XYZ file of N, CA and C in Angstrom:
552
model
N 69.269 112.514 109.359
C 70.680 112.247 109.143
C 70.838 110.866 108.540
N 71.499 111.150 107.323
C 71.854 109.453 106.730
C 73.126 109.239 107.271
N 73.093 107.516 108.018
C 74.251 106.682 108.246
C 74.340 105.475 107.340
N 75.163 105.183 106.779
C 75.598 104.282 105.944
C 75.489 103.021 107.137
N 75.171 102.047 107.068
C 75.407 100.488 107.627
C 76.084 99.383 107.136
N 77.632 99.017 107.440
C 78.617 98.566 106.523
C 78.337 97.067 107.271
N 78.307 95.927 106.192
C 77.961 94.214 107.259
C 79.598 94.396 107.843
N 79.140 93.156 108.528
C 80.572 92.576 109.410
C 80.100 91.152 109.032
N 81.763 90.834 108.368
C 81.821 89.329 108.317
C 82.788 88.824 109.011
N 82.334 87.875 109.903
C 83.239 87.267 111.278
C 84.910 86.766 110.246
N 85.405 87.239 111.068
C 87.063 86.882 111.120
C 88.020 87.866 109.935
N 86.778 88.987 109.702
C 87.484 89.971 109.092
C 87.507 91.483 109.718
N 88.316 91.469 109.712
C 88.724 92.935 110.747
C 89.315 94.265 109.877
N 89.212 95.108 110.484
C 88.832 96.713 109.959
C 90.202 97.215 109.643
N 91.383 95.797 109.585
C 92.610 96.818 109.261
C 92.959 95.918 108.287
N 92.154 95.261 107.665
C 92.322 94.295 106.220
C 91.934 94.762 105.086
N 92.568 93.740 104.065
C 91.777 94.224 102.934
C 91.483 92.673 102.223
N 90.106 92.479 101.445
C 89.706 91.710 100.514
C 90.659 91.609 99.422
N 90.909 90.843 98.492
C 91.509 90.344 96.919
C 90.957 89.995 96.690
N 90.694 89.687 95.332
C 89.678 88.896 94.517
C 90.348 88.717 93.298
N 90.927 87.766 93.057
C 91.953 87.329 91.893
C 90.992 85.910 90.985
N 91.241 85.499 89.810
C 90.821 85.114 88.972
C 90.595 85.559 87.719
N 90.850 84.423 86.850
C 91.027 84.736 85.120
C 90.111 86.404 84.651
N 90.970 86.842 83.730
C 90.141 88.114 82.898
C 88.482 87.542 82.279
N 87.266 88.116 82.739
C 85.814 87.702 82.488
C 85.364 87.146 84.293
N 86.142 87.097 85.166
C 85.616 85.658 85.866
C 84.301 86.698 87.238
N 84.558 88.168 86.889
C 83.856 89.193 87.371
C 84.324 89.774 88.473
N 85.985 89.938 88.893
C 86.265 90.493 89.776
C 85.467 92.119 90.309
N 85.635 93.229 88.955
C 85.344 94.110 88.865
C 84.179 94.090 89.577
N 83.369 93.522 89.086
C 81.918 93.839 89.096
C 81.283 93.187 90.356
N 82.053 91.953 91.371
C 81.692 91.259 92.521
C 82.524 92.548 93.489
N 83.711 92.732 93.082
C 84.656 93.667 94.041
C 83.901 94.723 94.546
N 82.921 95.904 93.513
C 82.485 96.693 93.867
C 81.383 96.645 95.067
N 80.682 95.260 94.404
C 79.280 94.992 95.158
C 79.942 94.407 96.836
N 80.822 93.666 96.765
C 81.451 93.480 98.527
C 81.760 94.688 98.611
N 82.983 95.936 97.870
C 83.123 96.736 98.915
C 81.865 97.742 99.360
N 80.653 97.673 98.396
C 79.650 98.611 98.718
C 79.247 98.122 100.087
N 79.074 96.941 100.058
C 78.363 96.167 101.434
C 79.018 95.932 102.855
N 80.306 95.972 102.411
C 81.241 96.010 103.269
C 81.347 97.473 103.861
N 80.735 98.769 103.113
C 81.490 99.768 103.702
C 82.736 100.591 103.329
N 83.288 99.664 102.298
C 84.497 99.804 102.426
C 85.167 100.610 100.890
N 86.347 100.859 100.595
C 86.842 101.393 99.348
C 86.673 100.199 98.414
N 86.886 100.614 97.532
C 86.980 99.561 95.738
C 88.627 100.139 95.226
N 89.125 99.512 95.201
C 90.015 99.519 94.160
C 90.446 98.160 92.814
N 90.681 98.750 91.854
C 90.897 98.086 90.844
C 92.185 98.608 90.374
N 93.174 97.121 90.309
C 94.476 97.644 90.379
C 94.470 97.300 88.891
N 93.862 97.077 87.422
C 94.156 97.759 86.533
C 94.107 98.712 86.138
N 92.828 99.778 87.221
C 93.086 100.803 86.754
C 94.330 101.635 87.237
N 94.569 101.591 88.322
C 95.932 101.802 88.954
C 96.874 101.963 87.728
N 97.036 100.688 87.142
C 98.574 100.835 85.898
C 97.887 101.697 85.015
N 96.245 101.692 84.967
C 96.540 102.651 83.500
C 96.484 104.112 83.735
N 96.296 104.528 85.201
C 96.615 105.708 85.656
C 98.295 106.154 85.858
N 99.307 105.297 86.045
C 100.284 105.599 86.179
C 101.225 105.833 84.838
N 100.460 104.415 83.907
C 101.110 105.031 82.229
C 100.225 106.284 81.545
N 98.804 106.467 81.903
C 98.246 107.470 81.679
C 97.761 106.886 79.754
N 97.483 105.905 80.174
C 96.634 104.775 79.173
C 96.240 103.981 79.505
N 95.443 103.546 78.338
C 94.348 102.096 78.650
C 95.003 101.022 78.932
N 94.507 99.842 79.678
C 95.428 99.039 79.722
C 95.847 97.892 78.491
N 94.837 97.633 77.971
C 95.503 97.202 76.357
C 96.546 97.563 75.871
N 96.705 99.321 75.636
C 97.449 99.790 74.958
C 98.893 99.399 76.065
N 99.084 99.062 77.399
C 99.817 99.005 78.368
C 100.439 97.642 77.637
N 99.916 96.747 77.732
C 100.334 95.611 77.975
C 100.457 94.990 76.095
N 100.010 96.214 74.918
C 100.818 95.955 73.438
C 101.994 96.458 73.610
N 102.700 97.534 74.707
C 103.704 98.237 74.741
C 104.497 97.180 75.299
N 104.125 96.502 76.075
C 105.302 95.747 77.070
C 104.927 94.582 76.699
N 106.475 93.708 76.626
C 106.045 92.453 76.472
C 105.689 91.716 77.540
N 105.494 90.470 77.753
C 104.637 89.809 79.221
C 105.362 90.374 80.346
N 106.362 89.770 80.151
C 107.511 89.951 80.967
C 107.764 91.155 81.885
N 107.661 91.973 80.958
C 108.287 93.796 81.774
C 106.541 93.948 82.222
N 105.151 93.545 81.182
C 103.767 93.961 82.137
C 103.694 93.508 83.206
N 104.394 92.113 83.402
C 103.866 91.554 84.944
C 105.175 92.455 85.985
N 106.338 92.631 85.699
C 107.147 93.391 86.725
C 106.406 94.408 87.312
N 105.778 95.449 85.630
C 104.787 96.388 86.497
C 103.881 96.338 87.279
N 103.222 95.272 86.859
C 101.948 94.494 87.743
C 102.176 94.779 89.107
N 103.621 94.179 89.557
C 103.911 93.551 90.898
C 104.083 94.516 91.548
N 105.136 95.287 90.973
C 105.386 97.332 91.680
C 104.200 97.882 91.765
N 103.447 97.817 90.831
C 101.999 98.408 91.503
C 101.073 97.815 92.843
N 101.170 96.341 92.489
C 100.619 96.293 94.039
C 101.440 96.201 95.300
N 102.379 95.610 94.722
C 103.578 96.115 96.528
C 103.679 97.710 96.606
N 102.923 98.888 95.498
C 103.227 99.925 96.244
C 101.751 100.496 96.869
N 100.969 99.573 96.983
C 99.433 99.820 97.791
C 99.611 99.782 99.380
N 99.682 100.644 99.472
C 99.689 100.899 101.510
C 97.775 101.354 101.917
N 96.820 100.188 102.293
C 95.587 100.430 102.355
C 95.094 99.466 103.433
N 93.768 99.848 103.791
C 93.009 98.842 104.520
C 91.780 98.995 104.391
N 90.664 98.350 104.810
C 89.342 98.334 104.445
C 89.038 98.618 103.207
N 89.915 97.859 101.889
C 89.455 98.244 101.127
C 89.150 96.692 100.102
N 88.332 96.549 98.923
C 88.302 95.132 98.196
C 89.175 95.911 97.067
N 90.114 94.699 96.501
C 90.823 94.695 95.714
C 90.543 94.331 94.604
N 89.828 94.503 93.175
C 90.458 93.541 92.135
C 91.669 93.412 91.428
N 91.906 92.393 91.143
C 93.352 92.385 90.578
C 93.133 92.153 89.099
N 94.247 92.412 88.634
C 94.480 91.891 87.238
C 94.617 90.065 86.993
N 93.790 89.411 86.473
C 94.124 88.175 85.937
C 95.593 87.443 86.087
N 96.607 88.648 85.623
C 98.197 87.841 85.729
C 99.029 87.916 86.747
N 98.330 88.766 88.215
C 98.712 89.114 88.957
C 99.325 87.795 90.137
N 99.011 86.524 89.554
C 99.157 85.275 90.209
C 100.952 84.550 89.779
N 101.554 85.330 88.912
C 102.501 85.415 87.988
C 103.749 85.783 88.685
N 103.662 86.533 89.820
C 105.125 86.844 90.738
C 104.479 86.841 92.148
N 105.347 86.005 92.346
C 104.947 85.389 94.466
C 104.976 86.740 95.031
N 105.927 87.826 94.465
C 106.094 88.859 95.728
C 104.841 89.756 95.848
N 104.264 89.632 94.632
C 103.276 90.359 94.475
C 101.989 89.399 95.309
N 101.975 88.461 95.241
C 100.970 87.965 95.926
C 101.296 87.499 97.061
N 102.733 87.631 97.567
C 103.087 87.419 99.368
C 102.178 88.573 100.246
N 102.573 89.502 98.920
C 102.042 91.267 99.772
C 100.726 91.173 99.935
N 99.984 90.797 98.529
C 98.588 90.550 99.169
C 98.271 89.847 99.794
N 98.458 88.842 99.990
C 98.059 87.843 101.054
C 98.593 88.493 102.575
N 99.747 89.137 102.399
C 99.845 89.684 103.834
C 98.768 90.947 103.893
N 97.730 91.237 103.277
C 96.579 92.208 103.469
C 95.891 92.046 104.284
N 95.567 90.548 103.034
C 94.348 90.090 104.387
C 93.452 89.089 103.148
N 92.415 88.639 103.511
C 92.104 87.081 102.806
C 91.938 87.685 101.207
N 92.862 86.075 100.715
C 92.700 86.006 99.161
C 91.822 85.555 97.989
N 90.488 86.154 97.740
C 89.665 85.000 96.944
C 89.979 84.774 95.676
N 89.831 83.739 95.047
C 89.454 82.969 94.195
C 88.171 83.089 93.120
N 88.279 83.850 92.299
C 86.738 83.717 91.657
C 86.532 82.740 90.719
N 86.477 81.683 90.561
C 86.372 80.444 89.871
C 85.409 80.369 88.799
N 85.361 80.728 87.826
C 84.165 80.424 86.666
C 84.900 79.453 85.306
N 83.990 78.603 85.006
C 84.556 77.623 84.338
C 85.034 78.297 82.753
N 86.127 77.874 81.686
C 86.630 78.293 80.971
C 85.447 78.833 79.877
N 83.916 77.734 79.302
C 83.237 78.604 78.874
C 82.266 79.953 78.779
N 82.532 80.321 80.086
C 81.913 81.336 80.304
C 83.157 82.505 80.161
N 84.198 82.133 80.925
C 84.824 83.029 80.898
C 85.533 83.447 79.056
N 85.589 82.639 78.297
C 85.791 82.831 77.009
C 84.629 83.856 76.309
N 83.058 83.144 76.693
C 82.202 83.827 76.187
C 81.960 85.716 76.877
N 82.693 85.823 77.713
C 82.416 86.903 78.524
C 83.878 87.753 78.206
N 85.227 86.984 77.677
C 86.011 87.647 77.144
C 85.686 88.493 75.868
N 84.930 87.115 75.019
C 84.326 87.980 73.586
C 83.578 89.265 73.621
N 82.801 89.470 74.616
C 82.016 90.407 74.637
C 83.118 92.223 75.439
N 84.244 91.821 75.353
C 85.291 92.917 75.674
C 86.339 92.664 75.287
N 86.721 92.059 74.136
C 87.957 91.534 73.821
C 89.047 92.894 74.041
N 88.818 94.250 74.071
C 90.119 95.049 74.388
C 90.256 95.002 75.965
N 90.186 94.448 76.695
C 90.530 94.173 78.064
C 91.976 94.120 78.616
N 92.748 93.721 77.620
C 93.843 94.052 78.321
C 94.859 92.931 79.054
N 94.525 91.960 78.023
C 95.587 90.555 78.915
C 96.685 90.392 78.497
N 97.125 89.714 79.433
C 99.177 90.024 79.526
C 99.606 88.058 78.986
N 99.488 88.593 78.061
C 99.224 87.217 77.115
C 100.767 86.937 76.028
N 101.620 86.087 75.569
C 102.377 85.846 75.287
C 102.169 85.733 73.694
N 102.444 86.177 72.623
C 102.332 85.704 71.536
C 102.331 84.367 70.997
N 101.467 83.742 70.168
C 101.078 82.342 70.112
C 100.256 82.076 70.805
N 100.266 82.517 71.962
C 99.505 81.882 73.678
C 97.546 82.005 72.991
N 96.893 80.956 73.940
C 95.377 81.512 73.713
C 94.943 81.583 75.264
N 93.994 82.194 75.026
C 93.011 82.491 76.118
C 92.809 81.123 77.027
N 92.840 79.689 76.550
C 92.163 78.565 76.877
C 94.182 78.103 77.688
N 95.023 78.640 76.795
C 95.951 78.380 77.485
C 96.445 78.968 78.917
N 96.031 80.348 78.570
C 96.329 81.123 80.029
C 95.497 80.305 81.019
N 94.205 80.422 80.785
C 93.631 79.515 81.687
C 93.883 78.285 81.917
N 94.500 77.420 81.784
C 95.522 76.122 82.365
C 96.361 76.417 83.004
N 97.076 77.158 82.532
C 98.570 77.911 83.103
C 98.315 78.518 84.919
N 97.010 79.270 84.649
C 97.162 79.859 85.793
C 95.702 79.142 86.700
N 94.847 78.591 86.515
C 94.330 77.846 87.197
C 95.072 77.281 89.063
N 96.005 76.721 88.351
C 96.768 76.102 89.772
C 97.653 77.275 90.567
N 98.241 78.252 89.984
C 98.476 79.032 90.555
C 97.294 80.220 91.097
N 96.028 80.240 90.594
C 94.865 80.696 91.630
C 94.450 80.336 92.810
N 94.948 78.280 92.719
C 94.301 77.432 93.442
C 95.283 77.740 94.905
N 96.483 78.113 94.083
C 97.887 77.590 95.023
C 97.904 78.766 96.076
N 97.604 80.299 95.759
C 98.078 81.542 96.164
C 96.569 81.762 97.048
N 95.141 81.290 96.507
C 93.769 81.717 97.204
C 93.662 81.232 98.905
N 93.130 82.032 99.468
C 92.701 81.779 100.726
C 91.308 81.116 100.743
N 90.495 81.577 100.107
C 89.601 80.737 99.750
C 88.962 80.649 98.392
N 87.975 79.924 97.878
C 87.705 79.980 96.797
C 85.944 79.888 96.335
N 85.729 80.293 95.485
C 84.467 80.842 95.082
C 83.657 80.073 93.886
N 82.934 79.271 93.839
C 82.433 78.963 92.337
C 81.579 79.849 91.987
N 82.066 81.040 91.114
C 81.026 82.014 90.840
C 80.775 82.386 88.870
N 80.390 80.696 88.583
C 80.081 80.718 87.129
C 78.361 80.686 87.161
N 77.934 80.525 87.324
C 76.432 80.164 87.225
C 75.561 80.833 88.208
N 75.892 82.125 89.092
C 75.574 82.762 89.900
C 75.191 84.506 89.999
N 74.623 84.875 90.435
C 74.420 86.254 90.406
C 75.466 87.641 90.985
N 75.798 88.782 90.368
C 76.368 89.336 91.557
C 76.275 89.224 92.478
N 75.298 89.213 93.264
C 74.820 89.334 94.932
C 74.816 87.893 95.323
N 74.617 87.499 94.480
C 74.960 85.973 94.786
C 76.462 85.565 95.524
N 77.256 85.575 94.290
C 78.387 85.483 94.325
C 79.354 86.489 95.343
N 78.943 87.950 95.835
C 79.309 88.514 96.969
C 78.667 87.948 98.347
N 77.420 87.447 98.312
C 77.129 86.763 99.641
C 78.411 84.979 99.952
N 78.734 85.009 98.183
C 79.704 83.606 98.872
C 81.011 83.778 98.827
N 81.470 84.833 98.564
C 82.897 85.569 98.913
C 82.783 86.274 100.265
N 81.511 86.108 101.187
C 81.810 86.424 102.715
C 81.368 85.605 103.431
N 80.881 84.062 102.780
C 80.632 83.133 103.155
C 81.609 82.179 103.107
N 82.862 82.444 102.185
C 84.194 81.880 102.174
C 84.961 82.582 102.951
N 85.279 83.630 103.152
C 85.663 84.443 104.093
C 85.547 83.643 105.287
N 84.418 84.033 105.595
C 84.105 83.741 107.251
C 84.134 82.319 107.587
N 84.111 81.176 106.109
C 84.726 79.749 106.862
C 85.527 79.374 106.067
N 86.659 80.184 106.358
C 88.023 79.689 105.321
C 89.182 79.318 106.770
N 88.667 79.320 107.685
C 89.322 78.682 108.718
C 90.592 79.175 109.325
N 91.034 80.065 109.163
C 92.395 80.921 109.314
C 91.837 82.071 110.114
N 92.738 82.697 111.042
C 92.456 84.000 111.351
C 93.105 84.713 110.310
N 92.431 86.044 110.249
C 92.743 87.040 109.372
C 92.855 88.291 110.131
């Protein structure tokens, strides 16, 4: 008989859920999956969420809408997530309306994936249809100023995960977790 063996990381409990917010490139996707595998737990990726509900890609989502009306959707999509035990990635602009990130934070702990602007540029190039909720004129180097402090401002804890491995970087998103000093 196979049993799955899910870790336990102290001060996180079984009716929470993980976030993992930070700039488009900074590897939510790809750290999110590897905690919730280890964790046990569900994966969700709330871009795919919007592009299941417009029933398109999210590029094509966010050429349709201007910033403005993408981030409203943004926010209705995650205030309409009723879940637990599950890791979240979010969309990059999801730091953009408080209500949307009151709700997550009332989940349960908020990370931070921190990778410095050249990587995350060089790691944009390599997917440029990704899908950012970007302002005309605006650049990539600008979003990232813009929302930097509002990552810093909304995170429960935070992660330097530029120069690090997946497994790397999921052993220090439950190593921030577990000493981010708050009950959860």
């Amino acid at each position: 008989m196979n049993t799955i063996s899910s870790m336990k990381v102290p001060g996180l409990t079984e009716d929470k859920c993980v976030t993992l917010i930070g700039m488009a490139g900074a590897g939510k996707s790809t750290v999110g999956r590897a905690v919730a595998e280890r964790l046990g737990w569900a994966y969700v990726d709330t871009d795919h969420l919007i592009e299941s509900t417009y029933g398109a890609r999210l590029q094509d989502v966010t050429d349709a809408l201007d910033k403005e009306r993408f981030l409203d959707v943004e926010a209705r999509v995650i205030q309409s997530l009723r879940m637990q035990r599950a890791v979240l990635a979010t969309g990059g602009s999801v730091v953009y309306r408080p209500e949307a990130m009151r709700y997550l934070t009332s989940l349960g702990p908020v990370v931070f994936l921190d990778v410095p602007l050249p990587l995350i540029l060089e790691r944009i190039s390599r997917k440029p249809d990704r899908g950012l909720a970007i302002a005309p004129g605006q650049t990539v180097e600008d979003l990232f100023r813009e929302r930097e402090a509002l990552y810093r401002q909304w995170a429960t804890c935070r992660v330097a995960a530029g120069d690090i491995d997946v497994s790397e970087t999921a052993n220090a998103v439950f190593d921030a977790i577990a000493g981010c000093g708050q009950a959860l």
